[in-house]
Short mmCIF file of C-alpha atoms and ligand atoms in Angstrom, two decimals:
data_model
loop_
_atom_site.label_atom_id
_atom_site.label_comp_id
_atom_site.label_asym_id
_atom_site.label_seq_id
_atom_site.Cartn_x
_atom_site.Cartn_y
_atom_site.Cartn_z
CA MET A 272 -17.42 -8.97 12.94
CA ALA A 273 -13.81 -7.76 12.79
CA GLN A 274 -13.04 -4.20 13.83
CA THR A 275 -13.11 -1.56 11.09
CA LEU A 276 -9.61 -0.13 10.78
CA LEU A 277 -10.20 2.34 7.97
CA LYS A 278 -13.48 3.94 6.97
CA VAL A 279 -13.64 6.36 4.05
CA SER A 280 -17.00 8.13 3.63
CA GLY A 281 -18.09 10.49 0.87
CA LEU A 282 -14.47 11.33 0.10
CA GLN A 283 -13.92 14.14 -2.35
CA VAL A 284 -10.55 15.43 -3.50
CA ALA A 285 -9.91 18.17 -6.05
CA TYR A 286 -6.93 19.56 -7.92
CA GLY A 287 -7.74 23.23 -8.28
CA GLY A 288 -11.27 23.26 -9.68
CA ILE A 289 -11.12 19.71 -11.01
CA GLN A 290 -12.62 16.95 -8.90
CA ALA A 291 -10.56 13.77 -9.14
CA VAL A 292 -12.42 11.89 -6.36
CA LYS A 293 -16.15 12.56 -6.28
CA GLY A 294 -17.66 10.93 -3.20
CA VAL A 295 -16.05 7.60 -2.43
CA ASP A 296 -17.03 5.15 0.32
CA PHE A 297 -15.09 2.06 1.37
CA GLU A 298 -13.75 0.35 4.43
CA VAL A 299 -11.04 -2.04 5.49
CA ARG A 300 -11.59 -4.37 8.44
CA GLU A 301 -8.94 -5.92 10.60
CA GLY A 302 -7.38 -9.01 9.02
CA GLU A 303 -8.57 -8.23 5.50
CA LEU A 304 -6.72 -7.75 2.25
CA VAL A 305 -8.77 -5.25 0.27
CA SER A 306 -7.90 -4.34 -3.32
CA LEU A 307 -8.83 -1.08 -4.99
CA ILE A 308 -8.58 -1.45 -8.75
CA GLY A 309 -9.30 0.82 -11.70
CA SER A 310 -7.76 2.15 -14.87
CA ASN A 311 -5.33 5.07 -15.29
CA GLY A 312 -6.66 8.28 -13.88
CA ALA A 313 -9.56 6.65 -11.98
CA GLY A 314 -8.46 8.41 -8.77
CA LYS A 315 -6.80 5.57 -6.86
CA THR A 316 -3.55 7.32 -6.03
CA THR A 317 -5.41 10.52 -5.21
CA THR A 318 -7.51 8.54 -2.71
CA MET A 319 -4.37 7.08 -1.11
CA LYS A 320 -2.79 10.52 -0.84
CA ALA A 321 -5.89 11.87 0.88
CA ILE A 322 -5.72 9.02 3.43
CA THR A 323 -2.08 9.73 4.26
CA GLY A 324 -2.66 13.45 4.57
CA THR A 325 -0.59 14.48 1.55
CA LEU A 326 -3.66 15.96 -0.18
CA PRO A 327 -6.46 17.91 1.56
CA LEU A 328 -10.06 16.68 1.50
CA ALA A 329 -12.63 18.68 -0.45
CA GLY A 330 -15.40 16.75 1.31
CA GLY A 331 -16.23 13.62 3.31
CA SER A 332 -14.28 11.97 6.07
CA ILE A 333 -11.57 9.41 6.76
CA GLU A 334 -11.53 7.50 10.02
CA TYR A 335 -8.81 5.21 11.28
CA LEU A 336 -9.65 3.12 14.36
CA GLY A 337 -12.91 5.04 14.73
CA LYS A 338 -11.35 8.53 14.79
CA SER A 339 -10.96 11.18 12.11
CA ILE A 340 -7.41 11.43 10.79
CA LYS A 341 -8.07 14.62 8.87
CA GLY A 342 -5.01 16.85 8.83
CA GLN A 343 -2.61 14.18 10.07
CA GLY A 344 0.49 13.54 8.00
CA PRO A 345 2.34 10.30 7.31
CA TRP A 346 4.50 10.76 10.42
CA ASP A 347 1.51 10.85 12.82
CA LEU A 348 -0.18 7.97 11.03
CA VAL A 349 2.83 5.64 11.17
CA LYS A 350 2.90 6.14 14.94
CA GLN A 351 -0.66 4.85 15.06
CA GLY A 352 0.11 1.80 12.95
CA LEU A 353 -0.87 3.05 9.50
CA ALA A 354 2.06 2.78 7.09
CA MET A 355 2.16 3.47 3.38
CA VAL A 356 4.34 2.44 0.47
CA PRO A 357 3.75 5.23 -2.05
CA GLU A 358 3.62 4.91 -5.80
CA GLY A 359 7.15 5.48 -7.05
CA ARG A 360 8.50 3.91 -3.81
CA GLY A 361 10.04 7.03 -2.17
CA VAL A 362 13.18 5.38 -0.80
CA PHE A 363 15.96 7.59 0.56
CA ALA A 364 18.28 7.50 -2.46
CA ARG A 365 21.44 8.65 -0.68
CA MET A 366 21.13 6.20 2.18
CA THR A 367 22.08 2.55 2.16
CA ILE A 368 19.54 -0.23 2.31
CA THR A 369 20.24 -0.85 5.99
CA GLU A 370 19.90 2.87 6.77
CA ASN A 371 16.58 3.00 4.91
CA LEU A 372 15.30 0.09 6.99
CA GLN A 373 16.46 1.79 10.19
CA MET A 374 14.58 4.93 9.12
CA GLY A 375 11.44 2.82 8.82
CA ALA A 376 11.72 2.12 12.54
CA TYR A 377 12.00 5.77 13.56
CA ILE A 378 9.01 5.53 15.86
CA ARG A 379 10.65 2.71 17.84
CA ASN A 380 13.59 2.68 20.19
CA ASP A 381 13.92 -1.03 20.99
CA LYS A 382 17.34 -1.60 19.44
CA ALA A 383 17.28 -5.38 19.71
CA GLY A 384 13.77 -5.57 18.25
CA ILE A 385 14.76 -3.31 15.36
CA ALA A 386 17.82 -5.46 14.59
CA ALA A 387 15.66 -8.59 14.70
CA ASP A 388 13.11 -7.01 12.34
CA ILE A 389 15.86 -6.00 9.89
CA GLU A 390 16.87 -9.68 9.89
CA LYS A 391 13.23 -10.61 9.20
CA VAL A 392 13.09 -8.20 6.24
CA PHE A 393 16.35 -9.71 4.93
CA THR A 394 14.77 -13.17 5.20
CA ILE A 395 11.74 -12.02 3.20
CA PHE A 396 13.98 -10.25 0.64
CA PRO A 397 17.38 -11.99 0.42
CA ARG A 398 18.28 -9.54 -2.35
CA LEU A 399 18.28 -6.71 0.17
CA ARG A 400 20.68 -8.58 2.43
CA GLU A 401 23.11 -9.12 -0.47
CA ARG A 402 23.07 -5.37 -1.09
CA LYS A 403 22.66 -4.03 2.40
CA ASP A 404 25.44 -1.42 2.08
CA GLN A 405 24.45 -0.24 -1.40
CA LEU A 406 22.91 3.22 -1.84
CA ALA A 407 19.18 2.84 -2.39
CA GLY A 408 19.19 5.26 -5.34
CA THR A 409 21.41 2.90 -7.33
CA MET A 410 19.07 -0.09 -7.03
CA SER A 411 16.67 -1.35 -9.72
CA GLY A 412 12.98 -0.51 -9.63
CA GLY A 413 12.05 -3.93 -8.26
CA GLU A 414 14.73 -3.75 -5.59
CA GLN A 415 13.53 -0.30 -4.56
CA GLN A 416 9.98 -1.66 -4.30
CA MET A 417 11.22 -4.44 -2.01
CA LEU A 418 13.08 -1.89 0.08
CA ALA A 419 10.05 0.40 0.34
CA MET A 420 7.93 -2.53 1.52
CA GLY A 421 10.62 -3.65 3.95
CA ARG A 422 10.94 -0.13 5.32
CA ALA A 423 7.17 0.11 5.88
CA LEU A 424 7.20 -3.24 7.71
CA MET A 425 9.87 -1.88 10.09
CA SER A 426 7.21 0.26 11.77
CA ARG A 427 5.24 -2.94 12.54
CA PRO A 428 2.07 -1.60 10.94
CA LYS A 429 -1.45 -2.69 11.74
CA LEU A 430 -2.60 -1.46 8.33
CA LEU A 431 -0.34 -1.30 5.29
CA LEU A 432 -1.32 0.77 2.25
CA LEU A 433 0.38 -0.31 -0.96
CA ASP A 434 0.08 1.98 -3.96
CA GLU A 435 0.66 0.10 -7.23
CA PRO A 436 3.54 -2.07 -6.01
CA SER A 437 3.81 -3.92 -9.33
CA MET A 438 4.00 -0.83 -11.52
CA GLY A 439 6.87 -0.82 -14.00
CA LEU A 440 8.32 -4.14 -12.87
CA SER A 441 9.36 -7.16 -14.94
CA PRO A 442 7.05 -10.22 -14.85
CA ILE A 443 9.41 -12.12 -12.51
CA MET A 444 9.58 -9.18 -10.13
CA VAL A 445 5.79 -8.79 -10.25
CA ASP A 446 5.47 -12.43 -9.18
CA LYS A 447 7.88 -11.84 -6.32
CA ILE A 448 6.10 -8.71 -5.13
CA PHE A 449 2.67 -10.38 -5.10
CA GLU A 450 4.15 -13.37 -3.28
CA VAL A 451 5.49 -11.04 -0.61
CA VAL A 452 2.17 -9.18 -0.32
CA GLN A 453 0.51 -12.53 0.31
CA ASN A 454 3.14 -13.51 2.91
CA VAL A 455 2.89 -10.24 4.78
CA TYR A 456 -0.89 -10.61 4.82
CA ALA A 457 -0.58 -14.20 6.05
CA GLN A 458 1.50 -12.90 8.95
CA GLY A 459 -1.49 -10.87 10.12
CA VAL A 460 -0.97 -7.42 8.60
CA THR A 461 -4.16 -5.88 7.20
CA ILE A 462 -3.57 -4.57 3.67
CA LEU A 463 -5.17 -2.06 1.34
CA LEU A 464 -3.73 -2.76 -2.10
CA VAL A 465 -4.15 -0.28 -4.94
CA GLU A 466 -3.38 -1.87 -8.28
CA GLN A 467 -3.84 -1.59 -12.01
CA ASN A 468 -3.03 -5.29 -12.25
CA ALA A 469 -6.64 -6.25 -11.55
CA SER A 470 -6.33 -10.01 -11.99
CA ARG A 471 -3.46 -10.38 -9.51
CA ALA A 472 -4.90 -7.92 -7.01
CA LEU A 473 -8.39 -9.47 -7.01
CA ALA A 474 -7.04 -13.02 -6.84
CA LEU A 475 -5.44 -12.19 -3.48
CA ALA A 476 -8.20 -10.01 -2.07
CA ASP A 477 -10.90 -10.85 0.45
CA ARG A 478 -12.84 -7.94 -0.97
CA GLY A 479 -12.35 -5.51 -3.79
CA TYR A 480 -13.58 -2.14 -4.98
CA VAL A 481 -13.56 -0.97 -8.58
CA MET A 482 -12.93 2.73 -9.09
CA GLU A 483 -13.98 4.57 -12.24
CA SER A 484 -13.76 8.32 -12.94
CA GLY A 485 -13.53 9.27 -9.28
CA LEU A 486 -16.29 6.95 -8.03
CA ILE A 487 -16.63 3.37 -6.79
CA SER A 488 -18.54 1.51 -9.50
CA MET A 489 -18.53 -2.04 -8.09
CA THR A 490 -17.65 -3.88 -4.91
CA GLY A 491 -17.69 -7.49 -3.77
CA ALA A 492 -15.61 -10.47 -2.77
CA GLY A 493 -12.29 -10.58 -4.67
CA LYS A 494 -13.16 -13.87 -6.37
CA ASP A 495 -16.64 -12.68 -7.37
CA LEU A 496 -15.26 -9.51 -8.95
CA LEU A 497 -12.61 -11.57 -10.71
CA ALA A 498 -15.35 -13.75 -12.23
CA ASP A 499 -17.62 -10.83 -13.13
CA PRO A 500 -18.00 -10.40 -16.91
CA LYS A 501 -18.02 -6.57 -16.65
CA VAL A 502 -14.75 -6.59 -14.69
CA ARG A 503 -13.24 -9.11 -17.07
CA ALA A 504 -14.21 -7.02 -20.08
CA ALA A 505 -13.02 -3.71 -18.67
CA TYR A 506 -9.90 -4.69 -16.71
CA LEU A 507 -8.76 -8.07 -17.90
CA GLY A 508 -8.97 -7.41 -21.62
CA GLU A 509 -11.61 -10.07 -22.37
P1 ATP B 736 -2.88 5.73 -12.19
O1 ATP B 736 -3.13 4.28 -12.07
O2 ATP B 736 -2.62 6.16 -13.61
O3 ATP B 736 -1.92 6.27 -11.21
P2 ATP B 736 -5.03 6.68 -10.57
O4 ATP B 736 -6.31 5.93 -10.53
O5 ATP B 736 -4.12 6.50 -9.43
O6 ATP B 736 -4.31 6.39 -11.92
P3 ATP B 736 -4.91 9.47 -9.99
O7 ATP B 736 -3.44 9.55 -10.12
O8 ATP B 736 -5.50 9.49 -8.65
O9 ATP B 736 -5.44 8.18 -10.75
O10 ATP B 736 -5.53 10.63 -10.88
C1 ATP B 736 -6.93 10.95 -10.87
C2 ATP B 736 -7.18 12.17 -11.73
O11 ATP B 736 -6.59 13.32 -11.12
C3 ATP B 736 -6.58 12.10 -13.12
O12 ATP B 736 -7.47 12.70 -14.02
C4 ATP B 736 -5.31 12.92 -13.02
O13 ATP B 736 -4.96 13.49 -14.25
C5 ATP B 736 -5.68 13.96 -12.00
N1 ATP B 736 -4.51 14.42 -11.24
C6 ATP B 736 -3.66 13.64 -10.53
N2 ATP B 736 -2.69 14.40 -9.96
C7 ATP B 736 -2.94 15.68 -10.33
C8 ATP B 736 -2.30 16.94 -10.07
N3 ATP B 736 -1.22 17.02 -9.29
N4 ATP B 736 -2.84 18.03 -10.63
C9 ATP B 736 -3.94 17.98 -11.42
N5 ATP B 736 -4.60 16.83 -11.68
C10 ATP B 736 -4.10 15.69 -11.15
#
């Protein structure tokens, strides 16, 4: 069986006295695309923030490559191959597109390799090439999402966490973003995809987890969850 890259066990996260994540278990194995779906407020983003060290754990553990990553921030994690595209993108607004991509490679110092990878990102997202000298803060939401994904790829991640990449985008842009997620996955990057767009996220996923009120309520193969009447009723409006 493939190596487990990420293992989340009994995870609890609280905001003040309120528990948003109440004991969550899931794992992501090398080569998988795993989708975590659930409605607004289910605790998906909170779970992602706990993984990347931006929120403290109230209980449980998170292991990456078999070791606890408790207390490590995004900077340490990127060095170990775990990159994240946060909800709301988080691009550097006052830097150009090219500068943002260079920032994504901050852990590397192979100049030629970095230049070649910027070219690769421009091939995946021709729109970014057309606008390479534009300030990131002046780009549309979809363009900023592309840039955030491109920037994360610049660290050559082993595991890429994507938090709601389709949120707030037009239907055409949503298509483009899911196409890119599939391409990146096909190139061998393991992906944990958090999405409210359950049908698209499960259609791509090897496995999926459904999160409800801070707990995992269902898990299974992406296509099985997609066909499940309970999932269809609750998340696909049927
Ligand atoms: P969405 O898809 O709407 O982003 P989500 O599944 O990602 O939903 P979270 O953002 O993780 O859900 O929120 C989980 C719960 O924690 C919600 O009840 C939310 O109101 C609460 N919460 C999130 N951030 C905070 C915060 N900074 N302070 C207090 N409560 C918070």
